[in-house]
Amino acid sequence: MSQFEEMQQAIIDGKAPVVKELTEQALRDGVKPAEFFPKAIVPAMNEVGRRMRDCEFFIPEVLIAARAARAATDILRPLLVGDEASRSAGTVVCCTVKGDLHDIGKNIVAMMLESAGFRIVDLGVDASPEKIVQAVQEHKANLVAMSALLTTTMVNMKAGIAALASAGLRDHVKIMVGGAPVTENWARSIGADGYGKDAPTAVDLARSLVAN
Amino acid sequence: MTSRERVQLVLQHKEPDRMPLDLGASPVTGMQVDTVYNLRQALHLDPPGTPVKVVEPYQMLGEIKSDLMAVLGVDVVGLSQRATQFGFKNEGWKPWTTFQGTPVLVPAGFNTEPDANGDILMYPEGDKSVPPSGRMPKGGFYFDSIVRQPPIDDSALNVEDNLEEFGPVAADALNYLSREAERLYSETDKAILGNFGGTGFGDIALVPAPWLKHPKGIRDVEEWYVSTLTRRDYVYKIFERQCEIGIKNLEEVFAVVGNRVTVCYVSGTDFGQQNGPFISVKTYRDLFKPFHREINNWIHRKTQWKSFIHSCGSVRALLPDFIDAGFDIVNPVQCSAAGMAPEELKKEFGDRVTFWGGGVDTQRTLPFGTPDEVRKEVCERLRIFGQSGGYVFNTTHNVQARVPVENVVAMYETVRQCGRYPLAGRPA
């Protein structure tokens, strides 16, 4: 099994210490930091997404795999320089919207997006529209991903979109939304660009929104 | 026919005079306090400005008083411990105002402090000398737990740390349950739903233990989910001890409340997310089912209680195992989740389990629909779930804040109109 195949398997199996060790070893062997994404991390997390979609993996398995992937990305991100750093799949500002403190779903999406090669600016929970606007400007993000778990807070997604529009940023970012009470219809009605019903779908959606 | 008889008949999968209705008997079948206030005002039960009691401070559920029960035709009443999810007791009421400006009454231990953002912080047992355990965001409607996770040293993990909340039931708590069971049994004709606590394994709402001043063990939500796989033995041992303690406590509780209680709330652990279960069927069978079975076996051997499980989300894949583990009642029946279509659930499981909830979609129709859409959906759900008993009307989980009161009124009007047996369209 090649070094990268071994690493893929360790991510899928959720073995963070093994992933860390393999990453460090490969770097010592002269592998370039940017190579890990297309050759190990992205394919491993694609497989995790497939297993989740096919009901082979559930929340605990996905969390463990994502943590294992993070063991690699935590080492690799600071090493990406110049071109490599800017060659990420895109920069995503993600958050749970104002008034909402639930973040498990948002965290899983963020971890999977990161493993898919996106640069993540995670605003955490209870993120105000102003905070979203500021982060988009500061990090030149091309995607905003908003999450809500409550029927009482999903309405605040609208406020986020309105704030981006009045700051003149609406045409510069794509906006995707998700969370338990959120639906495709809701996403459309508030003027979002897409809805991710689960984490793997959110990753596919992010890829297609950035490509368009 | 009394409410109690009506509930007992549907639990035997028989059709009484009308479908029974629950509102407020459990922490998952109630109504947020702003909405209770609005409903009481709409029904002219109170002069404007009359406060409503917050009987469950974590989710900010409002009291469903006997006058409201009478107007709506509620058939079930809750028998609960006095201690709330923040550890203080439901007593010594004082005025408070919600972010929406609703006048409410809260227990004496409901001691809050604003933080720099204007969020409201809540303290375990109301003790402001320890770190807060709950937060209501500014403008919000509910509290969420503040996770207080001490650093985890795997070599020093001790199951007792995660068992602090599962001690033997105290003598004064038993006295209270005894008196209260007798009062509810003799002064009302309602079926009693017992919320005794201690038998929900790995309930994620309880893992952070907002009532404890210094929780130990694994208290972080994500870490807990991960631990169900990576620290399986540790979690299994917690459940084993919890099950032992839980059954001992049920024995003591049963000795004082007896069969005045009709339904026992056993588990509130959420096993479902919107699109499928949180965990695999295999994990359920290996880690949870043995303990569910043990509790339910005890209940069925020693009492006439029916066993109640609450799990949000898509749990179709787990329902056969819930039933096999001995649960008699499933709630909240989240029909908006994947694979939870009412007709299919009723057809596949309706003769073996009582559905308690699912009366209207609280994620979509009730908060965002029109009164006509609410009427249509409620009527359809009653027609489907009500066939041959085995159904107690309740919304899918608590009625939330910001729900238009005309939708709530439309829902209960429809229950009254469409909930009569024999069901319309069938011979008597």
XYZ file of C-alpha atoms in Angstrom:
640
model
C 0.000 0.000 0.000
C 1.407 3.416 -0.914
C 2.014 6.111 1.652
C -1.043 8.020 0.440
C -3.260 4.952 0.366
C -2.226 4.158 3.917
C -3.106 7.690 4.933
C -6.489 7.507 3.222
C -7.298 4.338 5.093
C -6.194 5.846 8.415
C -8.474 8.855 7.855
C -11.437 6.655 6.959
C -10.763 4.517 10.037
C -10.486 7.656 12.168
C -6.981 6.982 13.408
C -5.762 10.520 14.109
C -2.403 9.586 15.670
C -1.562 7.377 12.668
C -2.535 10.163 10.255
C -0.328 12.602 12.134
C 2.601 10.203 12.051
C 2.169 9.425 8.341
C 1.926 13.130 7.513
C 5.098 13.950 9.387
C 6.906 11.004 7.801
C 5.834 11.958 4.289
C 6.953 15.549 4.824
C 10.337 14.248 5.964
C 10.426 12.172 2.783
C 10.050 15.367 0.803
C 6.366 15.244 -0.149
C 5.077 18.761 -0.836
C 2.306 19.948 1.559
C -0.109 20.699 -1.291
C 0.173 17.128 -2.625
C -1.561 15.633 0.420
C -4.924 17.138 -0.458
C -5.576 15.605 -3.896
C -3.740 12.379 -3.132
C -4.908 11.502 0.387
C -7.231 13.846 2.231
C -9.790 14.707 -0.458
C -10.263 11.122 -1.687
C -10.484 9.837 1.900
C -13.160 12.345 2.832
C -15.005 11.677 -0.429
C -15.185 8.058 0.681
C -16.395 9.128 4.148
C -19.104 11.198 2.454
C -20.117 8.245 0.297
C -20.354 5.979 3.314
C -22.443 8.567 5.152
C -24.787 8.889 2.217
C -25.070 5.106 1.914
C -25.790 4.742 5.652
C -22.551 2.882 6.334
C -21.202 5.784 8.398
C -23.120 7.763 11.004
C -22.369 10.873 13.039
C -19.749 9.335 15.375
C -17.846 7.687 12.493
C -17.884 10.909 10.462
C -16.702 12.993 13.422
C -13.843 10.607 14.095
C -12.767 10.539 10.449
C -12.981 14.325 10.211
C -10.849 14.660 13.329
C -8.302 12.317 11.776
C -8.249 14.424 8.600
C -7.764 17.469 10.768
C -4.660 15.850 12.270
C -3.162 16.201 8.796
C -4.605 19.584 7.808
C -3.476 21.187 11.088
C 0.103 20.304 10.166
C -0.221 21.122 6.484
C -2.134 24.433 6.425
C 0.658 26.544 7.963
C 3.148 25.007 5.510
C 1.186 26.033 2.439
C 2.852 29.113 1.083
C 2.275 31.597 -1.714
C 0.583 29.947 -4.639
C -0.183 26.765 -2.747
C -2.138 28.616 -0.069
C -4.189 30.608 -2.558
C -4.815 27.534 -4.693
C -7.373 26.230 -2.193
C -10.738 25.154 -3.565
C -12.180 28.385 -2.186
C -12.605 30.338 1.022
C -15.745 29.645 3.011
C -17.072 31.776 5.839
C -19.217 29.421 7.881
C -21.306 30.012 10.951
C -24.413 29.226 12.923
C -26.684 32.254 12.551
C -27.572 34.858 15.122
C -29.538 33.626 18.106
C -28.580 29.995 17.546
C -25.956 28.162 19.611
C -26.052 24.754 17.909
C -22.912 23.816 16.084
C -22.480 20.074 15.652
C -23.871 20.131 12.118
C -21.970 23.275 11.192
C -18.748 21.782 12.572
C -19.139 18.597 10.547
C -19.764 20.581 7.363
C -16.770 22.833 8.108
C -14.478 19.870 8.740
C -15.594 18.131 5.558
C -15.192 21.302 3.501
C -11.747 21.795 4.932
C -10.820 18.234 4.055
C -12.128 18.872 0.549
C -9.509 21.589 0.186
C -11.494 24.685 1.121
C -10.080 27.338 3.397
C -12.450 27.736 6.342
C -13.169 30.884 8.289
C -15.338 29.581 11.116
C -17.274 32.308 12.921
C -18.698 29.841 15.437
C -22.246 30.221 16.741
C -24.593 33.204 17.159
C -22.939 35.061 14.256
C -24.442 38.466 13.506
C -24.943 39.635 9.897
C -22.297 42.336 10.504
C -19.781 39.707 11.578
C -20.459 37.708 8.405
C -19.995 40.786 6.204
C -16.770 41.694 7.968
C -15.355 38.173 7.594
C -16.220 38.043 3.884
C -14.433 41.343 3.318
C -11.446 40.514 5.451
C -10.822 37.032 4.029
C -12.049 37.702 0.490
C -14.338 34.715 0.815
C -16.192 33.369 -2.184
C -18.667 31.264 -0.212
C -20.813 31.788 2.873
C -22.303 28.749 4.618
C -24.985 29.452 7.228
C -26.547 26.922 9.573
C -29.603 27.039 11.863
C -31.230 24.380 14.000
C -34.272 26.329 15.154
C -37.401 27.550 13.412
C -36.974 30.710 15.487
C -33.478 31.416 14.143
C -33.577 30.237 10.531
C -35.233 33.572 9.740
C -31.907 35.207 10.622
C -30.401 33.676 7.474
C -32.405 36.259 5.562
C -30.770 39.030 7.581
C -27.345 37.621 6.723
C -28.130 37.687 3.010
C -29.581 41.203 3.244
C -26.469 42.466 5.022
C -24.216 41.008 2.334
C -26.376 42.685 -0.313
C -26.306 46.095 1.321
C -22.538 45.865 1.728
C -22.356 45.350 -2.041
C -20.982 41.819 -1.637
C -23.908 39.737 -2.828
C -22.487 39.301 -6.337
C -19.072 38.343 -5.006
C -20.136 35.412 -2.824
C -22.281 32.355 -3.184
C -24.468 31.556 -0.211
C -25.420 28.104 0.974
C -27.655 27.200 3.907
C -28.463 24.113 5.927
C -29.720 22.794 9.255
C -32.572 20.623 10.485
C -35.576 22.891 9.758
C -34.109 24.288 6.520
C -35.417 23.078 3.168
C -34.682 23.623 -0.487
C -37.796 25.790 -0.730
C -36.739 27.880 2.209
C -33.278 28.368 0.717
C -34.832 29.531 -2.536
C -37.353 31.796 -0.814
C -34.658 33.728 1.044
C -32.459 34.064 -2.034
C -29.684 31.634 -1.077
C -27.753 29.948 -3.890
C -28.088 26.456 -2.518
C -29.190 24.102 0.234
C -27.192 21.192 1.618
C -29.367 18.528 3.166
C -26.353 16.851 4.751
C -22.587 17.296 4.984
C -21.582 15.346 1.842
C -24.212 17.221 -0.177
C -22.877 20.495 1.232
C -19.399 19.620 -0.033
C -20.711 18.788 -3.532
C -22.746 21.970 -3.486
C -19.773 24.086 -2.437
C -17.716 22.631 -5.278
C -20.375 23.338 -7.867
C -21.095 26.849 -6.581
C -17.419 27.741 -6.756
C -17.096 26.225 -10.226
C -19.945 28.326 -11.605
C -65.740 8.413 29.556
C -62.873 9.834 31.592
C -59.643 11.069 30.071
C -57.814 8.224 31.789
C -60.091 5.605 30.244
C -59.749 7.258 26.850
C -55.938 7.099 26.987
C -55.993 3.536 28.283
C -58.239 2.447 25.419
C -56.008 3.866 22.699
C -52.982 2.292 24.357
C -54.830 -1.022 23.942
C -55.314 -0.100 20.279
C -59.036 0.395 20.688
C -61.137 3.355 19.590
C -62.710 5.437 22.385
C -65.161 8.331 21.850
C -62.452 10.631 20.525
C -58.699 10.776 20.159
C -56.943 11.717 23.365
C -54.806 14.820 23.462
C -51.605 15.605 25.334
C -50.291 19.080 25.970
C -47.661 19.673 28.614
C -47.477 16.260 30.299
C -43.804 15.840 29.429
C -40.848 18.081 28.580
C -41.255 17.137 24.911
C -45.010 17.562 24.510
C -45.432 21.097 25.795
C -45.482 24.669 24.577
C -42.988 27.516 24.838
C -44.107 30.120 27.363
C -44.571 33.092 24.977
C -46.869 30.905 22.901
C -48.806 29.735 25.976
C -49.291 33.374 26.944
C -50.522 34.272 23.460
C -52.877 31.283 23.415
C -54.337 32.114 26.835
C -54.913 35.681 25.670
C -56.526 34.561 22.417
C -58.861 32.266 24.343
C -59.677 35.076 26.818
C -58.573 32.974 29.772
C -56.648 35.838 31.390
C -56.756 39.624 31.468
C -53.853 41.104 29.429
C -50.571 41.125 31.332
C -51.343 38.048 33.452
C -48.061 36.151 33.778
C -47.649 32.473 32.857
C -45.428 30.167 34.913
C -42.286 28.775 33.303
C -42.417 25.148 34.437
C -39.356 23.989 32.475
C -36.719 26.727 32.419
C -34.305 25.097 29.940
C -36.768 25.011 27.038
C -38.856 27.779 28.649
C -42.045 25.728 28.594
C -45.168 27.387 29.936
C -47.574 25.925 32.455
C -50.658 24.281 31.007
C -53.180 25.081 33.721
C -56.399 23.167 34.272
C -58.533 25.907 32.673
C -56.540 25.651 29.424
C -56.663 21.848 29.626
C -60.437 22.010 29.954
C -60.881 24.341 26.970
C -58.646 22.222 24.716
C -59.751 18.824 26.028
C -56.324 17.695 27.248
C -56.345 14.120 28.565
C -52.882 13.666 30.055
C -51.134 15.285 32.970
C -47.465 15.074 33.938
C -46.035 13.839 37.212
C -42.528 15.238 37.456
C -39.743 15.675 39.947
C -39.594 19.145 41.419
C -35.972 19.737 40.398
C -35.550 21.436 37.015
C -32.840 20.944 34.428
C -30.840 23.711 36.143
C -31.018 21.949 39.477
C -33.274 24.415 41.300
C -36.778 23.450 42.286
C -40.012 24.595 40.698
C -41.108 26.682 43.675
C -41.030 30.201 45.115
C -42.287 32.029 42.024
C -41.091 35.497 41.056
C -41.849 37.767 38.086
C -39.614 37.874 35.010
C -39.991 39.110 31.450
C -38.932 37.265 28.304
C -37.033 38.962 25.488
C -40.379 39.163 23.701
C -41.785 41.190 26.576
C -44.055 38.435 27.868
C -44.715 38.606 31.620
C -43.885 35.266 33.200
C -43.252 33.738 36.623
C -40.032 31.815 37.211
C -38.832 29.728 40.165
C -36.887 31.441 42.967
C -33.673 29.710 41.854
C -33.952 31.158 38.331
C -31.066 33.580 38.875
C -29.703 35.128 35.719
C -26.973 37.526 34.768
C -26.526 39.327 31.452
C -23.160 38.955 29.732
C -21.373 41.654 27.718
C -23.354 40.770 24.536
C -26.690 40.958 26.289
C -27.085 37.175 26.415
C -28.604 35.792 29.602
C -26.549 33.408 31.696
C -28.113 30.838 34.006
C -26.494 29.119 36.985
C -26.699 25.552 38.319
C -28.993 25.490 41.365
C -29.218 29.258 40.891
C -25.771 29.620 42.452
C -23.980 32.597 40.929
C -20.732 31.778 42.731
C -20.024 28.976 40.222
C -19.617 29.224 36.432
C -22.867 29.501 34.468
C -24.310 26.366 32.886
C -26.876 27.866 30.519
C -27.079 30.664 27.974
C -30.020 32.311 26.255
C -28.768 34.397 23.317
C -29.931 38.007 23.279
C -33.414 38.076 21.804
C -33.657 34.298 22.156
C -36.372 31.998 23.439
C -34.603 29.062 25.112
C -31.467 28.196 27.003
C -28.680 25.998 25.739
C -26.108 24.294 27.889
C -22.733 25.881 28.340
C -20.399 22.939 27.976
C -18.047 22.739 30.924
C -15.645 20.028 29.840
C -12.725 19.394 32.131
C -9.605 18.195 30.279
C -9.948 14.503 29.456
C -7.177 12.192 30.555
C -8.114 8.807 29.126
C -5.932 6.948 31.586
C -7.772 8.554 34.511
C -11.379 8.354 33.248
C -13.665 7.019 35.942
C -17.254 6.012 35.171
C -18.366 7.442 38.506
C -17.583 10.900 37.078
C -20.363 10.472 34.539
C -22.695 9.001 37.137
C -22.850 11.893 39.596
C -26.402 12.686 38.495
C -27.660 9.131 38.830
C -27.882 8.638 42.574
C -30.646 6.976 44.581
C -33.905 8.916 44.606
C -34.124 11.046 47.757
C -36.757 10.474 50.443
C -38.271 13.944 50.050
C -38.522 13.431 46.282
C -40.390 10.166 46.905
C -42.728 11.863 49.363
C -43.424 14.547 46.809
C -44.118 12.041 44.018
C -46.375 10.064 46.329
C -48.475 13.098 47.321
C -48.563 14.457 43.805
C -49.582 11.124 42.252
C -52.441 10.833 44.711
C -53.507 14.428 44.107
C -53.459 14.116 40.302
C -55.243 10.761 40.472
C -58.014 11.876 42.786
C -58.450 15.513 41.730
C -58.298 15.008 37.960
C -59.576 12.330 35.630
C -56.462 12.567 33.465
C -54.030 9.821 32.589
C -50.755 10.415 34.435
C -47.460 10.458 32.556
C -44.533 9.910 34.936
C -41.327 11.805 34.222
C -39.151 10.187 36.848
C -35.795 10.609 35.125
C -32.637 8.554 35.245
C -33.481 6.025 32.534
C -32.441 7.935 29.417
C -29.115 6.529 28.289
C -26.759 9.035 26.678
C -29.432 11.701 26.260
C -27.388 14.440 24.615
C -29.508 17.182 26.208
C -28.482 15.809 29.599
C -24.828 14.938 28.964
C -23.580 18.516 29.726
C -25.521 18.278 33.045
C -26.512 21.952 33.396
C -27.790 21.235 36.922
C -24.363 20.177 38.216
C -22.006 22.807 39.598
C -18.807 21.047 38.569
C -19.565 18.258 36.093
C -16.842 15.689 35.600
C -16.232 12.956 33.035
C -17.279 13.447 29.408
C -19.623 16.428 29.101
C -18.898 17.884 25.674
C -21.534 17.012 23.074
C -19.174 16.180 20.208
C -16.810 14.313 22.522
C -19.725 12.252 23.790
C -20.772 11.198 20.272
C -17.188 10.299 19.474
C -16.896 8.370 22.743
C -19.780 6.078 21.811
C -17.268 4.553 19.377
C -13.798 5.341 20.699
C -14.561 4.791 24.390
C -17.266 2.182 23.955
C -16.356 0.243 27.098
C -16.435 3.375 29.219
C -19.856 4.401 27.898
C -21.175 0.843 28.272
C -20.081 0.769 31.907
C -21.823 4.097 32.574
C -25.018 2.680 31.100
C -24.678 -0.538 33.086
C -24.435 1.304 36.394
C -27.096 3.812 35.361
C -29.454 0.962 34.509
C -28.933 -0.687 37.889
C -29.574 2.597 39.716
C -32.490 3.426 37.419
C -34.317 0.169 38.112
C -33.778 0.487 41.864
C -35.221 3.982 41.705
C -38.184 2.839 39.612
C -38.878 0.188 42.277
C -38.987 2.877 44.941
C -41.065 5.214 42.821
C -43.513 2.453 41.920
C -43.893 1.600 45.606
C -45.305 5.097 46.226
C -47.101 5.989 42.972
C -48.255 2.514 41.921
C -50.513 2.074 38.923
C -52.017 5.503 39.308
C -49.460 6.247 36.624
C -50.403 5.172 33.091
C -47.269 6.023 31.140
C -43.600 6.115 32.115
C -41.248 8.383 30.168
C -38.226 6.100 29.848
C -35.972 7.566 27.180
C -35.528 10.997 25.588
C -32.286 10.241 23.784
C -32.407 11.525 20.222
C -31.402 8.778 17.816
C -32.463 10.525 14.626
C -31.330 13.424 12.516
C -33.250 14.910 9.618
C -32.108 12.357 7.020
C -31.434 9.195 8.992
C -30.374 7.836 12.368
C -27.496 9.415 14.326
C -26.019 5.999 14.922
C -26.090 2.667 13.148
C -28.638 -0.018 13.974
C -25.706 -2.118 15.142
C -24.563 0.554 17.611
C -28.125 0.809 18.894
C -28.269 -2.943 19.380
C -24.855 -3.222 21.003
C -24.861 -0.154 23.209
C -28.424 0.969 23.977
C -30.893 -1.805 23.380
C -29.749 -4.144 26.170
C -30.472 -1.425 28.729
C -33.731 -0.324 27.154
C -34.835 -3.934 27.230
C -33.866 -4.331 30.865
C -35.811 -1.236 31.954
C -38.840 -2.132 29.843
C -38.832 -5.735 31.045
C -38.893 -4.498 34.625
C -41.772 -2.125 33.834
C -43.822 -4.802 32.129
C -43.170 -7.429 34.784
C -43.844 -5.236 37.798
C -46.277 -2.542 36.685
C -49.141 -1.775 34.354
C -47.277 1.261 33.010
C -46.698 1.729 29.317
C -43.174 2.612 28.298
C -42.554 5.832 26.354
C -39.576 6.633 24.128
C -38.931 10.032 22.610
C -36.532 10.373 19.708
C -36.518 13.179 17.212
C -35.656 12.722 13.600
C -35.612 9.877 11.169
C -35.789 6.677 13.246
C -37.638 4.412 10.850
C -34.626 2.075 10.706
C -34.606 1.805 14.499
C -38.351 1.437 15.122
C -38.411 -2.378 14.900
C -35.681 -2.465 17.540
C -37.453 0.068 19.777
C -40.535 -2.134 19.651
C -38.501 -5.280 20.201
C -36.838 -3.622 23.216
C -40.285 -3.262 24.754
C -41.327 0.311 24.099
C -45.110 0.748 23.845
C -45.193 4.409 22.821
C -43.112 6.374 20.323
C -42.814 10.159 20.298
C -42.556 12.748 18.723
C -43.081 11.032 15.321
C -41.221 13.537 13.179
C -42.972 13.004 9.871
C -40.858 15.721 8.201
C -37.752 13.519 8.559
C -36.666 10.954 5.985
C -38.699 7.752 5.835
C -41.256 8.951 8.385
C -44.348 9.258 6.182
C -47.448 8.847 8.387
C -49.219 6.240 6.218
C -46.161 4.020 6.078
C -45.441 4.279 9.805
C -49.028 3.481 10.719
C -49.246 0.599 8.283
C -45.939 -0.952 9.249
C -45.909 -0.407 13.017
C -49.363 0.857 14.003
C -50.610 -2.413 15.490
C -47.556 -2.785 17.724
C -46.879 0.686 19.009
C -48.812 3.796 19.987
C -47.791 6.953 18.176
C -47.813 9.955 20.507
C -47.266 13.127 18.487
C -46.806 13.780 14.786
C -50.085 15.727 14.757
C -48.612 18.624 12.834
C -45.191 19.597 11.521
C -43.660 22.030 14.019
C -40.708 22.761 11.724
C -42.809 23.997 8.833
C -46.591 23.993 8.838
C -47.292 25.214 12.366
C -44.810 28.120 12.457
C -44.889 29.137 8.788
C -48.137 27.800 7.284
C -51.582 29.395 7.120
C -54.425 28.323 9.447
C -55.984 26.460 6.501
C -52.766 24.553 5.869
C -52.625 23.664 9.564
C -56.249 22.433 9.492
C -55.633 20.304 6.432
C -52.494 18.690 7.816
C -53.919 18.024 11.284
C -57.068 16.491 9.843
C -55.054 14.206 7.608
C -52.740 13.102 10.427
C -55.717 12.300 12.665
C -57.323 10.244 9.904
C -54.122 8.262 9.357
C -52.766 7.807 12.872
C -56.152 7.518 14.577
C -57.231 4.289 12.856
C -57.934 1.555 15.460
C -56.571 3.602 18.361
C -52.871 3.536 19.072
C -52.676 7.310 18.835
C -52.452 10.271 21.207
C -52.562 13.680 19.557
C -49.639 15.976 20.123
C -47.595 18.215 17.901
C -44.226 16.961 16.683
C -42.290 18.010 19.797
C -43.031 21.172 21.776
C -44.911 24.033 20.155
C -42.152 26.565 19.693
C -41.951 30.307 20.095
C -42.989 32.624 17.240
C -45.821 30.324 16.195
C -48.819 32.402 15.080
C -51.555 31.966 17.672
C -54.209 31.622 14.960
C -52.374 28.495 13.795
C -52.421 27.059 17.319
C -56.132 27.782 17.641
C -56.787 26.259 14.205
C -54.905 23.127 15.270
C -56.986 22.537 18.388
C -60.258 23.354 16.607
C -59.363 20.708 14.045
C -58.567 18.132 16.722
C -62.023 18.743 18.168
C -63.724 18.487 14.760
C -61.773 15.648 13.129
C -60.712 13.648 16.178
C -64.058 11.936 16.863
C -64.587 8.204 16.534
C -65.802 6.614 14.389
C -63.547 8.385 11.936
C -65.283 10.149 9.050
C -65.745 8.038 5.954
C -66.007 4.749 7.828
C -69.133 2.910 8.998
C -69.821 3.124 12.742
